[in-house]
Amino acid sequence: MVSFTYYVPTKVFFGTDAESHIGSFLKSKGFHKVLLHYGSGSIKKNGLYDKVTAELQQAGIAYVELPGVEPNPKIGLVRCGVELCRKEGVDFLLGVGGGSVSDSCKAIALGLALDIDPWEAVVKNICPEKPFPMGLVLTIAAAGSEMSNSCVITDDEHNLKRGCNHDGNRPLVAFMNPENTLTVPKYQTAAGTVDIMMHTMERYLTADPETPLTDRLAEALLKTVKDCGSRLAEDPKDLQARTDLMWASSLAHNDITGCGRNRTFTAHKIEHDLSGVHDNITHGAGLAVVFPAWVLHEYKKGMKRFCQWAVNIWQANPNQDEDAVIREGVDHMKDYFRSLGMPVTMQELGVAPEEYDSIAELTIAGAGGAIPSYGSKLTKEEIIEIYRLAE
Amino acid sequence: MVSFTYYVPTKVFFGTDAESHIGSFLKSKGFHKVLLHYGSGSIKKNGLYDKVTAELQQAGIAYVELPGVEPNPKIGLVRCGVELCRKEGVDFLLGVGGGSVSDSCKAIALGLALDIDPWEAVVKNICPEKPFPMGLVLTIAAAGSEMSNSCVITDDEHNLKRGCNHDGNRPLVAFMNPENTLTVPKYQTAAGTVDIMMHTMERYLTADPETPLTDRLAEALLKTVKDCGSRLAEDPKDLQARTDLMWASSLAHNDITGCGRNRTFTAHKIEHDLSGVHDNITHGAGLAVVFPAWVLHEYKKGMKRFCQWAVNIWQANPNQDEDAVIREGVDHMKDYFRSLGMPVTMQELGVAPEEYDSIAELTIAGAGGAIPSYGSKLTKEEIIEIYRLAE
């Protein structure tokens, strides 16, 4: 096992009473003024906005609001947030939403803690010595941003989507009530399911020495997520499945499923520029297209590891040659994604071959050259090969 | 799933280079003077003492020493530690050892943070608002104290062993190098293996609603620990097994295997007074005796849950009546403990029937009455029935 550092300080309140801890927690930490950051306002329709603001009022905590976070959250709104917080003397950022809201909060926090333009903080991966405190009331199981060290932001003027990973991005607190995810639409639920699986599988498929405990924990999580995804495709109101999926979304990206493994997150990097250019592409849907193609492109570099993945996670028949085992695993995975209503080809995603060169160029430019992958790096031409394997 | 709070802020440096982070970490946090707390001095023989003190010296951090921690750590030494730290102006406690050293550190930290007698702090389960910072250089995979919220201390004058559980007991940092566990003797390795399994199984066997994700994570961990225990019984120098066992010891007791389940830790409570009275009983060995008997006493209260445990963890044949499934699970578990060289009867443990009444009385007195167990409480007479089931 390679050496690793594990540090996940986020305090999680999980359960159907999660929001009831908001006021007392923030008060106990001495916060006085909160930025309430959220999306399009669906939380006003389902009552969550009222619950959260009532909690703040009861605790005597003032708040200002910044709605309008979009999917693939934009640097423009982040900059507005930094300015608003400075003007209003905000001392805590409370996001109410999913990964986009969380990442937007994280980028505002970076701007406030570092006193530089937040885009620069993201692109240069600068970790503040003293993070600006933030937390999240989670409304969708997907990104796992509520416990992760990741923050991904889009510069829509320049069609760039960039992320940074460091412990300065770990939220102080997360309030997770699975009932708040009962109304997530089918497509978003499925895309979230894929995203959760991918956070685990991208940690699993790396060229590192053996990690039996980490592998088994990852397999346990993936088996559960797979079950939950299928159950929710049948019945979106299945609270048990919503509950497990929500907790899995956090564990999939808080690093517990990757201890002792170096992550490259290659499919994520490739996908980021697809959804950076095509704002209508949901991250999880983009991953459902890219990841199977990435496996097909890379598996010959580590047949034993990819076989383990195909057999233990996708129940491929191990009694055939390794090449066939892995290809069967990929087929099962694509069948599963299809069963959830996810796209598995570039055509379904709406990306045309004429765009391949320019999008791959963005990925290479963002990384400053070839991007790390399974045991070796991928050039622009190889990224395009992966697109083609997804046709 | 029942609501839960998850909070594990301990920063872990894991790997064969773990100690190399001691100096830089403590310096980055601004600590100036450390209490170096350890046991009988085996760390002076194996070179770890030299490594740790060199790290402190290179970082310019002063230290004072308090050796002498014994198994079942004693309140007397804890009180000495509190006094020494006050006198010397210590601002960080660094334990070098296993669960006993860690718990002794935790109790000193309680005394310093709360400014009351540490025994009172433990018995009354008082959580300080601002914990006194402590950390551990771990030398044995067993107690999981390095990430847990538990602290167990013995008052040897009155034959009492008492514990407290709250987030004020979570260490700030843990340095875990599996190579430091390569010399742990066979019996201690086996007792540690049992302790790790028990931290997971006591969370698993509770009368709570279903938790499929938590269950699968627990099963994944137990399968790994079982493998590691067997491998180390064969070859104590198996570094892969030492590595997985060490990380498993932390995960088994940091709460990740119990999310959504209320723990009662009944077998732990019963065992504490056996080893409180008989100082020569190793905690894990005591558990190997008590836990199978506890299962036999309790399983009729939750046949479905105990069946799941017997089948998923101990590979009992599910195609028989539930009673037989569970009894087969218990038999497999006892066979496994025996294969590690652990005792499974009160006789092997050296506890005589004449002592039953007085020891059970201690347990009841410590809890202030009947003790919580699977869905209902156990009286003194029932605790004695459990002893008899272990004969």
Coordinates of N, CA and C in Angstrom, one line a residue, chain A residues 33-164:
Chain A
K33 N -23.2 35.9 11.1 CA -23.9 36.3 9.9 C -23.6 35.3 8.7
V34 N -24.6 34.8 8.1 CA -24.5 33.7 7.2 C -24.8 34.2 5.8
L35 N -24.0 33.7 4.8 CA -24.5 33.8 3.4 C -25.2 32.6 3.1
L36 N -26.5 32.7 2.7 CA -27.3 31.6 2.3 C -27.2 31.5 0.7
H37 N -26.6 30.5 0.3 CA -26.3 30.4 -1.2 C -27.0 29.2 -1.7
Y38 N -27.8 29.4 -2.8 CA -28.6 28.3 -3.4 C -28.8 28.5 -4.9
G39 N -29.6 27.6 -5.4 CA -29.8 27.6 -6.9 C -30.9 28.3 -7.4
S40 N -31.8 27.6 -8.1 CA -32.9 28.3 -8.9 C -34.1 28.6 -8.0
G41 N -34.1 28.1 -6.8 CA -35.2 28.5 -5.9 C -36.2 27.3 -5.7
S42 N -35.8 26.1 -6.1 CA -36.7 24.9 -5.9 C -36.8 24.7 -4.4
I43 N -35.8 25.2 -3.6 CA -35.9 25.0 -2.2 C -37.0 25.9 -1.6
K44 N -37.5 26.9 -2.3 CA -38.6 27.7 -1.8 C -39.9 26.9 -2.0
K45 N -39.9 26.1 -3.1 CA -41.2 25.4 -3.4 C -41.4 24.2 -2.4
N46 N -40.3 23.5 -2.1 CA -40.4 22.3 -1.3 C -40.4 22.5 0.2
G47 N -40.2 23.8 0.6 CA -40.3 24.0 2.1 C -38.9 24.1 2.8
L48 N -37.9 23.7 2.1 CA -36.6 23.6 2.8 C -36.0 25.0 3.1
Y49 N -36.3 25.9 2.2 CA -35.8 27.3 2.5 C -36.5 27.8 3.8
D50 N -37.7 27.6 4.0 CA -38.4 28.0 5.2 C -37.8 27.3 6.4
K51 N -37.5 26.0 6.3 CA -36.9 25.3 7.4 C -35.6 25.9 7.8
V52 N -34.8 26.1 6.8 CA -33.4 26.6 7.1 C -33.4 28.0 7.7
T53 N -34.2 28.9 7.1 CA -34.2 30.3 7.6 C -34.9 30.4 9.0
A54 N -35.8 29.5 9.2 CA -36.4 29.4 10.6 C -35.3 29.0 11.6
E55 N -34.5 28.0 11.2 CA -33.4 27.6 12.1 C -32.5 28.8 12.4
L56 N -32.1 29.5 11.4 CA -31.2 30.7 11.6 C -31.9 31.7 12.5
Q57 N -33.1 32.0 12.2 CA -33.8 33.1 13.0 C -33.9 32.7 14.4
Q58 N -34.3 31.4 14.6 CA -34.4 30.9 16.0 C -33.1 31.0 16.8
A59 N -32.0 30.8 16.1 CA -30.7 30.9 16.7 C -30.2 32.3 16.8
G60 N -30.9 33.3 16.3 CA -30.5 34.7 16.3 C -29.3 34.9 15.4
I61 N -29.3 34.2 14.3 CA -28.2 34.4 13.3 C -28.7 35.1 12.1
A62 N -28.1 36.3 11.7 CA -28.5 37.0 10.6 C -28.0 36.3 9.3
Y63 N -28.7 36.7 8.2 CA -28.3 36.1 6.9 C -28.6 37.0 5.7
V64 N -27.7 36.9 4.7 CA -28.0 37.5 3.4 C -28.0 36.4 2.4
E65 N -28.7 36.6 1.3 CA -28.9 35.5 0.3 C -28.2 35.8 -1.0
L66 N -27.7 34.7 -1.6 CA -27.3 34.8 -3.0 C -27.8 33.5 -3.7
P67 N -28.9 33.7 -4.4 CA -29.4 32.5 -5.2 C -28.8 32.6 -6.6
G68 N -29.2 31.6 -7.4 CA -28.8 31.7 -8.8 C -27.6 30.8 -9.2
V69 N -27.2 29.8 -8.3 CA -26.2 28.9 -8.7 C -26.7 28.0 -9.8
E70 N -26.0 27.8 -10.9 CA -26.4 27.0 -12.0 C -25.6 25.7 -12.0
P71 N -26.1 24.6 -12.7 CA -25.2 23.5 -12.9 C -23.9 23.9 -13.5
N72 N -22.8 23.2 -13.3 CA -21.5 23.7 -13.7 C -21.3 25.1 -13.2
P73 N -21.2 25.3 -11.9 CA -21.2 26.7 -11.3 C -20.2 27.6 -11.9
K74 N -20.6 28.9 -12.0 CA -19.9 29.9 -12.8 C -19.0 30.8 -11.9
I75 N -17.9 31.1 -12.4 CA -17.0 32.0 -11.6 C -17.6 33.4 -11.4
G76 N -18.4 33.8 -12.3 CA -19.0 35.2 -12.2 C -19.8 35.3 -10.9
L77 N -20.7 34.3 -10.6 CA -21.5 34.3 -9.4 C -20.6 34.2 -8.2
V78 N -19.5 33.4 -8.3 CA -18.6 33.3 -7.2 C -18.0 34.6 -6.8
R79 N -17.6 35.4 -7.8 CA -17.0 36.7 -7.6 C -18.0 37.6 -6.9
C80 N -19.3 37.6 -7.4 CA -20.3 38.3 -6.7 C -20.4 38.0 -5.2
G81 N -20.3 36.6 -5.0 CA -20.5 36.1 -3.6 C -19.3 36.7 -2.7
V82 N -18.1 36.7 -3.2 CA -17.0 37.2 -2.4 C -17.3 38.6 -2.1
E83 N -17.7 39.4 -3.1 CA -17.9 40.9 -2.8 C -19.1 41.1 -1.8
L84 N -20.1 40.3 -2.0 CA -21.3 40.5 -1.1 C -20.9 40.1 0.4
C85 N -20.1 39.0 0.5 CA -19.7 38.6 1.9 C -18.8 39.7 2.5
R86 N -17.9 40.2 1.8 CA -17.1 41.3 2.3 C -17.9 42.5 2.8
K87 N -18.8 42.9 1.9 CA -19.7 44.1 2.2 C -20.5 43.8 3.4
E88 N -21.0 42.6 3.5 CA -22.0 42.3 4.6 C -21.4 41.8 5.9
G89 N -20.1 41.6 5.8 CA -19.5 41.0 7.1 C -19.9 39.6 7.4
V90 N -20.1 38.8 6.4 CA -20.5 37.4 6.5 C -19.4 36.6 7.2
D91 N -19.7 35.7 8.2 CA -18.6 34.9 8.7 C -18.8 33.4 8.5
F92 N -19.9 33.0 7.8 CA -20.1 31.6 7.5 C -20.9 31.5 6.2
L93 N -20.5 30.5 5.4 CA -21.2 30.3 4.1 C -22.0 29.0 4.2
L94 N -23.3 29.2 4.0 CA -24.2 28.0 4.1 C -24.9 27.7 2.8
G95 N -24.4 26.7 2.1 CA -25.0 26.3 0.8 C -26.3 25.4 1.1
V96 N -27.3 25.6 0.3 CA -28.4 24.7 0.3 C -28.6 24.2 -1.1
G97 N -28.2 23.0 -1.3 CA -28.3 22.4 -2.7 C -27.4 21.2 -2.8
G98 N -26.9 21.0 -4.1 CA -26.1 19.8 -4.3 C -24.6 20.3 -4.6
G99 N -24.0 19.5 -5.5 CA -22.6 19.7 -5.7 C -22.3 21.1 -6.3
S100 N -23.1 21.6 -7.1 CA -22.9 22.9 -7.7 C -22.9 24.0 -6.7
V101 N -23.9 24.0 -5.8 CA -24.0 25.0 -4.8 C -22.8 24.8 -3.8
S102 N -22.4 23.6 -3.5 CA -21.3 23.4 -2.6 C -20.0 23.9 -3.2
D103 N -19.8 23.6 -4.5 CA -18.5 24.0 -5.1 C -18.5 25.6 -5.2
S104 N -19.7 26.2 -5.5 CA -19.7 27.6 -5.6 C -19.4 28.2 -4.2
C105 N -19.9 27.6 -3.1 CA -19.5 28.1 -1.8 C -18.0 27.9 -1.5
K106 N -17.5 26.8 -1.9 CA -16.1 26.5 -1.7 C -15.2 27.6 -2.4
A107 N -15.6 27.9 -3.6 CA -14.8 28.9 -4.4 C -14.9 30.3 -3.7
I108 N -16.1 30.6 -3.2 CA -16.3 31.9 -2.5 C -15.4 31.9 -1.3
A109 N -15.4 30.8 -0.6 CA -14.6 30.6 0.6 C -13.1 30.8 0.3
L110 N -12.7 30.3 -0.8 CA -11.2 30.4 -1.2 C -10.9 31.9 -1.5
G111 N -11.8 32.6 -2.2 CA -11.6 34.0 -2.4 C -11.5 34.8 -1.1
L112 N -12.4 34.5 -0.2 CA -12.4 35.2 1.1 C -11.2 34.9 1.9
A113 N -10.8 33.6 1.9 CA -9.7 33.2 2.8 C -8.3 33.7 2.3
L114 N -8.2 33.7 0.9 CA -6.9 34.0 0.3 C -6.8 35.5 -0.1
D115 N -7.9 36.1 -0.2 CA -7.9 37.5 -0.7 C -7.2 37.7 -2.1
I116 N -7.5 36.7 -2.9 CA -7.1 36.8 -4.3 C -8.4 36.4 -5.2
D117 N -8.3 36.6 -6.5 CA -9.4 36.3 -7.3 C -9.6 34.7 -7.2
P118 N -10.9 34.3 -7.0 CA -11.1 32.9 -6.7 C -10.7 32.0 -7.9
W119 N -10.8 32.5 -9.1 CA -10.4 31.7 -10.3 C -8.9 31.3 -10.2
E120 N -8.1 32.3 -9.8 CA -6.7 32.1 -9.7 C -6.5 31.1 -8.6
A121 N -7.2 31.2 -7.5 CA -7.1 30.2 -6.4 C -7.4 28.8 -6.8
V122 N -8.4 28.6 -7.7 CA -8.8 27.3 -8.2 C -7.7 26.8 -9.2
V123 N -7.4 27.6 -10.1 CA -6.5 27.2 -11.2 C -5.1 26.8 -10.6
K124 N -4.6 27.7 -9.7 CA -3.3 27.4 -9.1 C -3.3 26.5 -7.9
N125 N -4.5 25.9 -7.6 CA -4.6 24.9 -6.5 C -4.0 25.4 -5.2
I126 N -4.4 26.7 -4.8 CA -3.8 27.3 -3.6 C -4.7 26.9 -2.4
C127 N -4.1 26.3 -1.3 CA -4.8 26.0 -0.1 C -4.6 27.0 0.9
P128 N -5.7 27.6 1.4 CA -5.5 28.7 2.5 C -5.0 28.0 3.8
E129 N -4.2 28.8 4.5 CA -3.8 28.3 5.8 C -5.0 28.2 6.8
K130 N -5.9 29.2 6.7 CA -7.0 29.1 7.6 C -8.3 29.2 6.7
P131 N -8.9 28.1 6.4 CA -10.1 28.1 5.5 C -11.2 29.0 6.0
F132 N -11.9 29.6 5.1 CA -13.1 30.4 5.5 C -14.2 29.3 5.7
P133 N -14.9 29.4 6.9 CA -15.8 28.2 7.2 C -17.1 28.2 6.4
M134 N -17.4 27.0 5.9 CA -18.6 26.8 5.1 C -19.3 25.5 5.5
G135 N -20.5 25.4 5.1 CA -21.2 24.1 5.3 C -22.3 24.0 4.2
L136 N -23.0 22.8 4.3 CA -24.0 22.5 3.2 C -25.2 21.8 3.8
V137 N -26.4 22.2 3.3 CA -27.6 21.5 3.5 C -27.8 20.7 2.2
L138 N -27.6 19.4 2.2 CA -27.5 18.7 0.9 C -28.9 18.3 0.4
T139 N -29.1 18.5 -0.9 CA -30.4 18.2 -1.5 C -30.4 17.1 -2.6
I140 N -29.2 16.7 -2.9 CA -29.1 15.6 -4.0 C -27.8 14.7 -3.7
A141 N -28.0 13.5 -3.9 CA -26.9 12.5 -3.7 C -26.1 12.4 -5.0
A142 N -24.9 12.9 -5.1 CA -24.2 12.9 -6.4 C -22.7 13.2 -6.1
A143 N -22.4 14.5 -6.1 CA -21.0 15.0 -6.2 C -20.2 14.6 -5.0
G144 N -20.8 14.5 -3.8 CA -20.0 14.2 -2.6 C -19.2 15.3 -2.2
S145 N -19.5 16.5 -2.7 CA -18.7 17.7 -2.4 C -18.8 18.1 -0.9
E146 N -19.9 17.6 -0.2 CA -20.1 17.9 1.2 C -19.0 17.4 2.1
M147 N -18.3 16.4 1.7 CA -17.1 16.0 2.6 C -15.8 16.0 1.8
S148 N -15.8 16.3 0.6 CA -14.6 16.1 -0.3 C -13.7 17.3 -0.2
N149 N -12.5 17.1 -0.8 CA -11.5 18.2 -0.8 C -11.5 18.9 -2.2
S150 N -12.6 18.6 -3.0 CA -12.6 19.1 -4.4 C -13.5 20.3 -4.6
C151 N -13.1 21.1 -5.5 CA -14.0 22.2 -5.9 C -13.8 22.4 -7.4
V152 N -14.9 22.4 -8.2 CA -14.8 22.5 -9.6 C -15.7 23.7 -10.1
I153 N -15.1 24.6 -10.8 CA -15.7 25.8 -11.2 C -15.6 26.0 -12.7
T154 N -16.6 26.7 -13.4 CA -16.6 26.9 -14.8 C -16.4 28.4 -15.1
D155 N -15.5 28.7 -16.0 CA -15.4 30.0 -16.6 C -16.1 30.0 -17.9
D156 N -17.4 30.4 -17.9 CA -18.2 30.3 -19.1 C -17.8 31.2 -20.3
E157 N -17.1 32.3 -19.9 CA -16.6 33.2 -21.0 C -15.6 32.5 -21.8
H158 N -14.7 31.6 -21.2 CA -13.6 31.0 -21.9 C -13.8 29.5 -22.1
N159 N -15.1 29.0 -21.8 CA -15.4 27.6 -21.9 C -14.4 26.7 -21.2
L160 N -14.1 27.1 -19.9 CA -13.1 26.3 -19.2 C -13.7 25.8 -17.9
K161 N -13.5 24.6 -17.5 CA -14.0 24.0 -16.3 C -12.7 23.5 -15.5
R162 N -12.5 24.1 -14.4 CA -11.3 23.7 -13.7 C -11.5 23.4 -12.2
G163 N -10.7 22.5 -11.7 CA -10.9 22.0 -10.3 C -9.7 22.1 -9.5
C164 N -9.8 22.2 -8.2 CA -8.7 22.1 -7.3 C -9.0 21.1 -6.2

